[in-house]
């Protein structure tokens, strides 16, 4: 596993450097472009009789547990880094719009995408069940908070629009998980959905994630109030993100939603109690983690 991590770190760093020196594109777009060019190069090498790089890539990817990698390591860290730059007071001002988009908006998007996917696939002669199309809709309906924050920051969007969309992208995870879990259960069992089942899933994943996140954030705030050493504060936040996401996965609550809530607790309350140097070091550390993991992802 360490060899795989080292390989991805090297590839990410190399592509980031090439983008900085030659492509001059925004970070996320430039890294994606570089990765696509590398994929084309590997395919071309295979076509001309040198398939060893493709075999190595397939072998590497087949050994990755993407659920653990994304849900326990990458996504919680990216979400936490994003939360540190969010103004909680602004979120409160737009709470009803954010709540509506993160719940009803996700459900509507799932239905619309599911129907459209079903129609397109069937028009192409691909007979796919409507339930599978809804499952696909639940997968891609939630907006990606990392991409949203990066694009809106670069585009110079109006503040009200920026706060609403960023807030929705941070909290839509709970609704999406419930929708996906219900649809996945129906696909496996062939049964009918029930309101009680949907309610229990929502309480467990979404509400449970919020409550757990509040406890996790509150505990971390109490710890950080006793710390003025920058490197220890960084270690505490790092353990909170990785350890907190691992525990959330074990108790079956939404890890991303829990880390978002915990991150907002820290950003709203605790940074006022840190000295300027500690505050700057913690922010700088998570900014670097954000840039690096975005490129790796």
mmCIF file of C-alpha atoms in Angstrom:
data_model
loop_
_atom_site.group_PDB
_atom_site.id
_atom_site.type_symbol
_atom_site.label_atom_id
_atom_site.label_comp_id
_atom_site.label_asym_id
_atom_site.label_seq_id
_atom_site.Cartn_x
_atom_site.Cartn_y
_atom_site.Cartn_z
ATOM 1 C CA UNK A 1 0.000 0.000 0.000
ATOM 2 C CA UNK A 2 2.861 2.380 0.801
ATOM 3 C CA UNK A 3 4.274 1.815 -2.680
ATOM 4 C CA UNK A 4 0.933 2.828 -4.202
ATOM 5 C CA UNK A 5 0.750 5.969 -2.037
ATOM 6 C CA UNK A 6 4.309 6.890 -2.974
ATOM 7 C CA UNK A 7 3.572 6.386 -6.683
ATOM 8 C CA UNK A 8 0.490 8.589 -6.594
ATOM 9 C CA UNK A 9 2.308 11.268 -4.620
ATOM 10 C CA UNK A 10 5.117 11.310 -7.182
ATOM 11 C CA UNK A 11 2.711 11.418 -10.132
ATOM 12 C CA UNK A 12 0.621 14.180 -8.551
ATOM 13 C CA UNK A 13 3.678 16.289 -7.772
ATOM 14 C CA UNK A 14 5.120 15.824 -11.265
ATOM 15 C CA UNK A 15 1.870 16.812 -12.991
ATOM 16 C CA UNK A 16 1.399 19.777 -10.644
ATOM 17 C CA UNK A 17 4.895 21.007 -11.494
ATOM 18 C CA UNK A 18 4.325 20.595 -15.243
ATOM 19 C CA UNK A 19 1.064 22.525 -14.986
ATOM 20 C CA UNK A 20 2.782 25.301 -13.028
ATOM 21 C CA UNK A 21 5.627 25.599 -15.545
ATOM 22 C CA UNK A 22 3.915 24.925 -18.866
ATOM 23 C CA UNK A 23 0.093 24.530 -18.879
ATOM 24 C CA UNK A 24 -0.629 27.564 -16.645
ATOM 25 C CA UNK A 25 -4.170 26.274 -15.975
ATOM 26 C CA UNK A 26 -6.101 26.490 -12.662
ATOM 27 C CA UNK A 27 -4.723 23.842 -10.311
ATOM 28 C CA UNK A 28 -7.550 21.278 -10.418
ATOM 29 C CA UNK A 29 -8.093 21.649 -14.181
ATOM 30 C CA UNK A 30 -4.378 21.559 -14.939
ATOM 31 C CA UNK A 31 -3.811 18.382 -12.939
ATOM 32 C CA UNK A 32 -6.794 16.717 -14.614
ATOM 33 C CA UNK A 33 -5.465 17.734 -18.043
ATOM 34 C CA UNK A 34 -2.017 16.368 -17.197
ATOM 35 C CA UNK A 35 -3.492 13.086 -15.967
ATOM 36 C CA UNK A 36 -5.492 12.726 -19.188
ATOM 37 C CA UNK A 37 -2.348 13.327 -21.256
ATOM 38 C CA UNK A 38 -0.529 10.687 -19.226
ATOM 39 C CA UNK A 39 -3.374 8.231 -19.848
ATOM 40 C CA UNK A 40 -3.193 8.917 -23.594
ATOM 41 C CA UNK A 41 0.573 8.323 -23.509
ATOM 42 C CA UNK A 42 0.099 4.974 -21.716
ATOM 43 C CA UNK A 43 -2.544 3.895 -24.231
ATOM 44 C CA UNK A 44 -0.332 4.922 -27.147
ATOM 45 C CA UNK A 45 2.592 2.954 -25.711
ATOM 46 C CA UNK A 46 0.359 -0.118 -25.425
ATOM 47 C CA UNK A 47 -0.848 0.328 -28.991
ATOM 48 C CA UNK A 48 2.733 0.387 -30.276
ATOM 49 C CA UNK A 49 3.681 -2.789 -28.415
ATOM 50 C CA UNK A 50 4.847 -1.560 -25.003
ATOM 51 C CA UNK A 51 2.037 -2.547 -22.607
ATOM 52 C CA UNK A 52 4.069 -2.752 -19.403
ATOM 53 C CA UNK A 53 2.923 0.674 -18.143
ATOM 54 C CA UNK A 54 -0.729 -0.220 -18.653
ATOM 55 C CA UNK A 55 -0.251 -3.522 -16.828
ATOM 56 C CA UNK A 56 1.464 -1.699 -13.957
ATOM 57 C CA UNK A 57 -1.352 0.879 -13.749
ATOM 58 C CA UNK A 58 -4.061 -1.803 -13.743
ATOM 59 C CA UNK A 59 -2.219 -3.765 -11.060
ATOM 60 C CA UNK A 60 -1.833 -0.636 -8.913
ATOM 61 C CA UNK A 61 -5.455 0.457 -9.213
ATOM 62 C CA UNK A 62 -6.803 -3.051 -8.518
ATOM 63 C CA UNK A 63 -5.142 -2.994 -5.075
ATOM 64 C CA UNK A 64 -6.838 0.229 -3.942
ATOM 65 C CA UNK A 65 -9.857 0.115 -1.625
ATOM 66 C CA UNK A 66 -11.551 3.230 -2.978
ATOM 67 C CA UNK A 67 -14.190 3.335 -0.231
ATOM 68 C CA UNK A 68 -11.553 3.549 2.500
ATOM 69 C CA UNK A 69 -9.314 5.864 0.468
ATOM 70 C CA UNK A 70 -12.060 8.357 -0.368
ATOM 71 C CA UNK A 71 -14.444 8.216 2.596
ATOM 72 C CA UNK A 72 -11.883 7.802 5.401
ATOM 73 C CA UNK A 73 -8.864 9.695 4.103
ATOM 74 C CA UNK A 74 -9.291 12.071 1.179
ATOM 75 C CA UNK A 75 -12.858 13.420 1.380
ATOM 76 C CA UNK A 76 -12.939 14.202 5.137
ATOM 77 C CA UNK A 77 -9.603 16.028 4.890
ATOM 78 C CA UNK A 78 -10.764 18.076 1.893
ATOM 79 C CA UNK A 79 -14.074 18.929 3.537
ATOM 80 C CA UNK A 80 -12.393 19.976 6.770
ATOM 81 C CA UNK A 81 -9.934 22.173 4.890
ATOM 82 C CA UNK A 82 -12.836 23.789 3.048
ATOM 83 C CA UNK A 83 -14.796 24.389 6.265
ATOM 84 C CA UNK A 84 -11.958 26.423 7.753
ATOM 85 C CA UNK A 85 -12.568 29.091 5.096
ATOM 86 C CA UNK A 86 -16.359 29.212 5.548
ATOM 87 C CA UNK A 87 -17.996 31.983 7.571
ATOM 88 C CA UNK A 88 -20.625 30.360 9.800
ATOM 89 C CA UNK A 89 -22.544 33.633 10.173
ATOM 90 C CA UNK A 90 -23.008 33.781 6.395
ATOM 91 C CA UNK A 91 -24.343 30.206 6.399
ATOM 92 C CA UNK A 92 -26.917 31.141 9.061
ATOM 93 C CA UNK A 93 -28.099 34.059 6.935
ATOM 94 C CA UNK A 94 -28.887 31.707 4.027
ATOM 95 C CA UNK A 95 -29.899 28.655 6.104
ATOM 96 C CA UNK A 96 -33.323 28.098 4.510
ATOM 97 C CA UNK A 97 -32.052 28.254 0.944
ATOM 98 C CA UNK A 98 -29.172 25.931 1.835
ATOM 99 C CA UNK A 99 -31.488 23.479 3.617
ATOM 100 C CA UNK A 100 -33.926 23.391 0.691
ATOM 101 C CA UNK A 101 -31.235 22.824 -1.900
ATOM 102 C CA UNK A 102 -29.452 20.178 0.186
ATOM 103 C CA UNK A 103 -32.627 18.119 0.717
ATOM 104 C CA UNK A 104 -35.422 18.719 -1.787
ATOM 105 C CA UNK A 105 -32.934 19.851 -4.438
ATOM 106 C CA UNK A 106 -30.985 16.589 -4.242
ATOM 107 C CA UNK A 107 -34.170 14.500 -4.449
ATOM 108 C CA UNK A 108 -35.420 16.407 -7.507
ATOM 109 C CA UNK A 109 -32.015 16.165 -9.184
ATOM 110 C CA UNK A 110 -31.920 12.402 -8.551
ATOM 111 C CA UNK A 111 -35.327 11.908 -10.181
ATOM 112 C CA UNK A 112 -34.614 14.179 -13.173
ATOM 113 C CA UNK A 113 -31.176 12.664 -13.844
ATOM 114 C CA UNK A 114 -32.601 9.156 -13.473
ATOM 115 C CA UNK A 115 -35.386 9.747 -16.017
ATOM 116 C CA UNK A 116 -33.070 11.519 -18.468
ATOM 117 C CA UNK A 117 -30.460 8.758 -18.213
ATOM 118 C CA UNK A 118 -33.141 6.134 -18.788
ATOM 119 C CA UNK A 119 -34.410 7.900 -21.913
ATOM 120 C CA UNK A 120 -30.933 8.480 -23.365
ATOM 121 C CA UNK A 121 -29.734 4.923 -22.792
ATOM 122 C CA UNK A 122 -32.886 3.404 -24.219
ATOM 123 C CA UNK A 123 -32.705 5.662 -27.275
ATOM 124 C CA UNK A 124 -29.224 4.248 -27.858
ATOM 125 C CA UNK A 125 -30.545 0.704 -27.630
ATOM 126 C CA UNK A 126 -29.165 0.049 -24.150
ATOM 127 C CA UNK A 127 -31.896 -1.569 -22.058
ATOM 128 C CA UNK A 128 -31.185 -0.462 -18.497
ATOM 129 C CA UNK A 129 -33.675 -0.663 -15.643
ATOM 130 C CA UNK A 130 -35.138 2.650 -14.486
ATOM 131 C CA UNK A 131 -34.141 1.777 -10.904
ATOM 132 C CA UNK A 132 -30.476 1.572 -11.932
ATOM 133 C CA UNK A 133 -30.814 4.971 -13.606
ATOM 134 C CA UNK A 134 -32.213 6.435 -10.373
ATOM 135 C CA UNK A 135 -29.284 4.856 -8.532
ATOM 136 C CA UNK A 136 -26.927 6.628 -10.932
ATOM 137 C CA UNK A 137 -28.851 9.873 -10.313
ATOM 138 C CA UNK A 138 -28.373 9.538 -6.553
ATOM 139 C CA UNK A 139 -24.649 9.030 -7.082
ATOM 140 C CA UNK A 140 -24.008 12.205 -9.050
ATOM 141 C CA UNK A 141 -26.724 14.591 -7.825
ATOM 142 C CA UNK A 142 -24.798 16.003 -4.844
ATOM 143 C CA UNK A 143 -22.536 18.827 -5.965
ATOM 144 C CA UNK A 144 -18.857 18.344 -5.193
ATOM 145 C CA UNK A 145 -17.863 20.820 -2.439
ATOM 146 C CA UNK A 146 -14.209 20.811 -3.428
ATOM 147 C CA UNK A 147 -14.865 21.674 -7.058
ATOM 148 C CA UNK A 148 -17.588 24.176 -6.118
ATOM 149 C CA UNK A 149 -15.375 26.122 -3.729
ATOM 150 C CA UNK A 150 -12.495 26.223 -6.177
ATOM 151 C CA UNK A 151 -14.578 27.304 -9.190
ATOM 152 C CA UNK A 152 -16.567 29.985 -7.350
ATOM 153 C CA UNK A 153 -13.389 31.398 -5.806
ATOM 154 C CA UNK A 154 -11.734 31.719 -9.212
ATOM 155 C CA UNK A 155 -14.864 33.018 -10.956
ATOM 156 C CA UNK A 156 -15.447 35.898 -8.536
ATOM 157 C CA UNK A 157 -19.121 34.978 -8.019
ATOM 158 C CA UNK A 158 -21.348 37.301 -5.925
ATOM 159 C CA UNK A 159 -21.091 36.606 -2.194
ATOM 160 C CA UNK A 160 -24.743 35.578 -1.690
ATOM 161 C CA UNK A 161 -24.567 33.069 -4.524
ATOM 162 C CA UNK A 162 -21.192 31.794 -3.361
ATOM 163 C CA UNK A 163 -22.318 31.255 0.241
ATOM 164 C CA UNK A 164 -25.537 29.482 -0.781
ATOM 165 C CA UNK A 165 -23.912 27.089 -3.251
ATOM 166 C CA UNK A 166 -20.934 26.324 -1.019
ATOM 167 C CA UNK A 167 -23.235 25.728 1.961
ATOM 168 C CA UNK A 168 -25.456 23.397 -0.051
ATOM 169 C CA UNK A 169 -22.454 21.471 -1.350
ATOM 170 C CA UNK A 170 -21.241 20.876 2.210
ATOM 171 C CA UNK A 171 -24.551 19.554 3.565
ATOM 172 C CA UNK A 172 -26.119 17.603 0.680
ATOM 173 C CA UNK A 173 -24.260 14.424 1.619
ATOM 174 C CA UNK A 174 -26.851 13.246 4.149
ATOM 175 C CA UNK A 175 -29.761 13.383 1.675
ATOM 176 C CA UNK A 176 -27.702 11.728 -1.057
ATOM 177 C CA UNK A 177 -26.629 8.848 1.210
ATOM 178 C CA UNK A 178 -30.224 8.158 2.250
ATOM 179 C CA UNK A 179 -31.442 8.241 -1.360
ATOM 180 C CA UNK A 180 -28.634 5.971 -2.525
ATOM 181 C CA UNK A 181 -29.082 3.505 0.360
ATOM 182 C CA UNK A 182 -32.840 3.191 -0.269
ATOM 183 C CA UNK A 183 -32.422 2.713 -4.006
ATOM 184 C CA UNK A 184 -29.534 0.277 -3.569
ATOM 185 C CA UNK A 185 -31.588 -1.758 -1.110
ATOM 186 C CA UNK A 186 -34.489 -1.867 -3.575
ATOM 187 C CA UNK A 187 -32.212 -2.987 -6.405
ATOM 188 C CA UNK A 188 -30.839 -5.812 -4.262
ATOM 189 C CA UNK A 189 -34.142 -6.969 -2.784
ATOM 190 C CA UNK A 190 -36.644 -5.972 -5.437
ATOM 191 C CA UNK A 191 -38.917 -4.652 -2.662
ATOM 192 C CA UNK A 192 -40.931 -1.488 -2.260
ATOM 193 C CA UNK A 193 -39.674 1.628 -0.429
ATOM 194 C CA UNK A 194 -41.281 2.535 2.909
ATOM 195 C CA UNK A 195 -41.368 5.868 4.693
ATOM 196 C CA UNK A 196 -40.302 4.255 7.963
ATOM 197 C CA UNK A 197 -37.211 2.738 6.336
ATOM 198 C CA UNK A 198 -36.311 6.061 4.708
ATOM 199 C CA UNK A 199 -36.834 7.897 8.001
ATOM 200 C CA UNK A 200 -34.612 5.498 9.932
ATOM 201 C CA UNK A 201 -31.864 5.810 7.330
ATOM 202 C CA UNK A 202 -32.071 9.598 7.457
ATOM 203 C CA UNK A 203 -31.898 9.615 11.251
ATOM 204 C CA UNK A 204 -28.939 7.255 11.279
ATOM 205 C CA UNK A 205 -26.846 8.717 8.488
ATOM 206 C CA UNK A 206 -27.706 12.421 8.386
ATOM 207 C CA UNK A 207 -28.954 13.317 11.878
ATOM 208 C CA UNK A 208 -26.530 10.869 13.451
ATOM 209 C CA UNK A 209 -23.698 12.412 11.448
ATOM 210 C CA UNK A 210 -24.606 15.931 12.630
ATOM 211 C CA UNK A 211 -24.851 14.892 16.295
ATOM 212 C CA UNK A 212 -21.593 12.955 16.137
ATOM 213 C CA UNK A 213 -19.923 15.899 14.374
ATOM 214 C CA UNK A 214 -21.051 18.292 17.103
ATOM 215 C CA UNK A 215 -19.602 15.999 19.783
ATOM 216 C CA UNK A 216 -16.364 15.562 17.840
ATOM 217 C CA UNK A 217 -16.013 19.283 17.171
ATOM 218 C CA UNK A 218 -16.839 20.198 20.761
ATOM 219 C CA UNK A 219 -14.236 17.791 22.137
ATOM 220 C CA UNK A 220 -11.596 19.134 19.761
ATOM 221 C CA UNK A 221 -12.442 22.730 20.729
ATOM 222 C CA UNK A 222 -11.934 21.857 24.399
ATOM 223 C CA UNK A 223 -8.565 20.286 23.618
ATOM 224 C CA UNK A 224 -7.375 23.185 21.482
ATOM 225 C CA UNK A 225 -8.259 25.693 24.194
ATOM 226 C CA UNK A 226 -5.440 24.189 26.265
ATOM 227 C CA UNK A 227 -2.879 24.286 23.414
ATOM 228 C CA UNK A 228 -0.744 27.137 22.129
ATOM 229 C CA UNK A 229 1.924 25.036 20.392
ATOM 230 C CA UNK A 230 1.287 25.113 16.636
ATOM 231 C CA UNK A 231 2.571 21.628 15.843
ATOM 232 C CA UNK A 232 0.414 20.042 18.562
ATOM 233 C CA UNK A 233 -2.672 21.917 17.313
ATOM 234 C CA UNK A 234 -2.007 20.580 13.807
ATOM 235 C CA UNK A 235 -1.693 17.031 15.165
ATOM 236 C CA UNK A 236 -4.974 17.361 17.095
ATOM 237 C CA UNK A 237 -6.883 18.547 14.005
ATOM 238 C CA UNK A 238 -5.308 15.801 11.875
ATOM 239 C CA UNK A 239 -6.322 13.083 14.338
ATOM 240 C CA UNK A 240 -9.799 14.599 14.590
ATOM 241 C CA UNK A 241 -10.311 14.339 10.827
ATOM 242 C CA UNK A 242 -8.814 10.896 10.179
ATOM 243 C CA UNK A 243 -9.824 9.270 13.459
ATOM 244 C CA UNK A 244 -13.229 10.924 13.473
ATOM 245 C CA UNK A 245 -14.014 9.711 9.955
ATOM 246 C CA UNK A 246 -12.893 6.175 10.820
ATOM 247 C CA UNK A 247 -15.162 6.032 13.880
ATOM 248 C CA UNK A 248 -18.075 7.488 11.888
ATOM 249 C CA UNK A 249 -17.684 4.707 9.336
ATOM 250 C CA UNK A 250 -17.723 2.099 12.122
ATOM 251 C CA UNK A 251 -20.893 3.437 13.774
ATOM 252 C CA UNK A 252 -22.590 3.901 10.362
ATOM 253 C CA UNK A 253 -23.157 7.640 10.351
ATOM 254 C CA UNK A 254 -22.166 9.997 7.558
ATOM 255 C CA UNK A 255 -18.439 10.637 7.945
ATOM 256 C CA UNK A 256 -18.329 13.579 5.477
ATOM 257 C CA UNK A 257 -21.284 15.276 7.168
ATOM 258 C CA UNK A 258 -19.771 14.716 10.630
ATOM 259 C CA UNK A 259 -16.433 16.226 9.585
ATOM 260 C CA UNK A 260 -18.190 19.218 8.010
ATOM 261 C CA UNK A 261 -20.039 19.931 11.270
ATOM 262 C CA UNK A 262 -16.888 19.419 13.358
ATOM 263 C CA UNK A 263 -14.915 21.677 11.013
ATOM 264 C CA UNK A 264 -17.509 24.444 11.262
ATOM 265 C CA UNK A 265 -17.361 24.172 15.075
ATOM 266 C CA UNK A 266 -13.621 24.715 15.020
ATOM 267 C CA UNK A 267 -13.705 27.487 12.444
ATOM 268 C CA UNK A 268 -16.466 29.325 14.266
ATOM 269 C CA UNK A 269 -15.340 29.056 17.882
ATOM 270 C CA UNK A 270 -11.819 27.940 18.417
ATOM 271 C CA UNK A 271 -9.629 29.962 16.073
ATOM 272 C CA UNK A 272 -10.366 33.087 18.118
ATOM 273 C CA UNK A 273 -8.606 31.403 21.058
ATOM 274 C CA UNK A 274 -5.427 30.522 19.158
ATOM 275 C CA UNK A 275 -2.528 32.875 18.957
ATOM 276 C CA UNK A 276 -1.813 34.366 15.545
ATOM 277 C CA UNK A 277 1.140 32.101 14.799
ATOM 278 C CA UNK A 278 -0.740 28.879 15.658
ATOM 279 C CA UNK A 279 -3.733 30.048 13.648
ATOM 280 C CA UNK A 280 -1.527 30.744 10.630
ATOM 281 C CA UNK A 281 0.307 27.403 10.863
ATOM 282 C CA UNK A 282 -2.904 25.361 11.149
ATOM 283 C CA UNK A 283 -4.456 27.198 8.193
ATOM 284 C CA UNK A 284 -1.294 26.819 6.104
ATOM 285 C CA UNK A 285 -1.054 23.110 6.877
ATOM 286 C CA UNK A 286 -4.626 22.408 5.806
ATOM 287 C CA UNK A 287 -4.270 24.615 2.733
ATOM 288 C CA UNK A 288 -1.330 22.464 1.598
ATOM 289 C CA UNK A 289 -3.273 19.264 2.374
ATOM 290 C CA UNK A 290 -6.211 20.656 0.371
ATOM 291 C CA UNK A 291 -4.092 21.447 -2.696
ATOM 292 C CA UNK A 292 -2.203 18.153 -2.607
ATOM 293 C CA UNK A 293 -5.190 15.866 -2.054
ATOM 294 C CA UNK A 294 -7.233 17.705 -4.688
ATOM 295 C CA UNK A 295 -4.488 16.988 -7.183
ATOM 296 C CA UNK A 296 -4.177 13.355 -6.082
ATOM 297 C CA UNK A 297 -7.928 12.840 -6.263
#
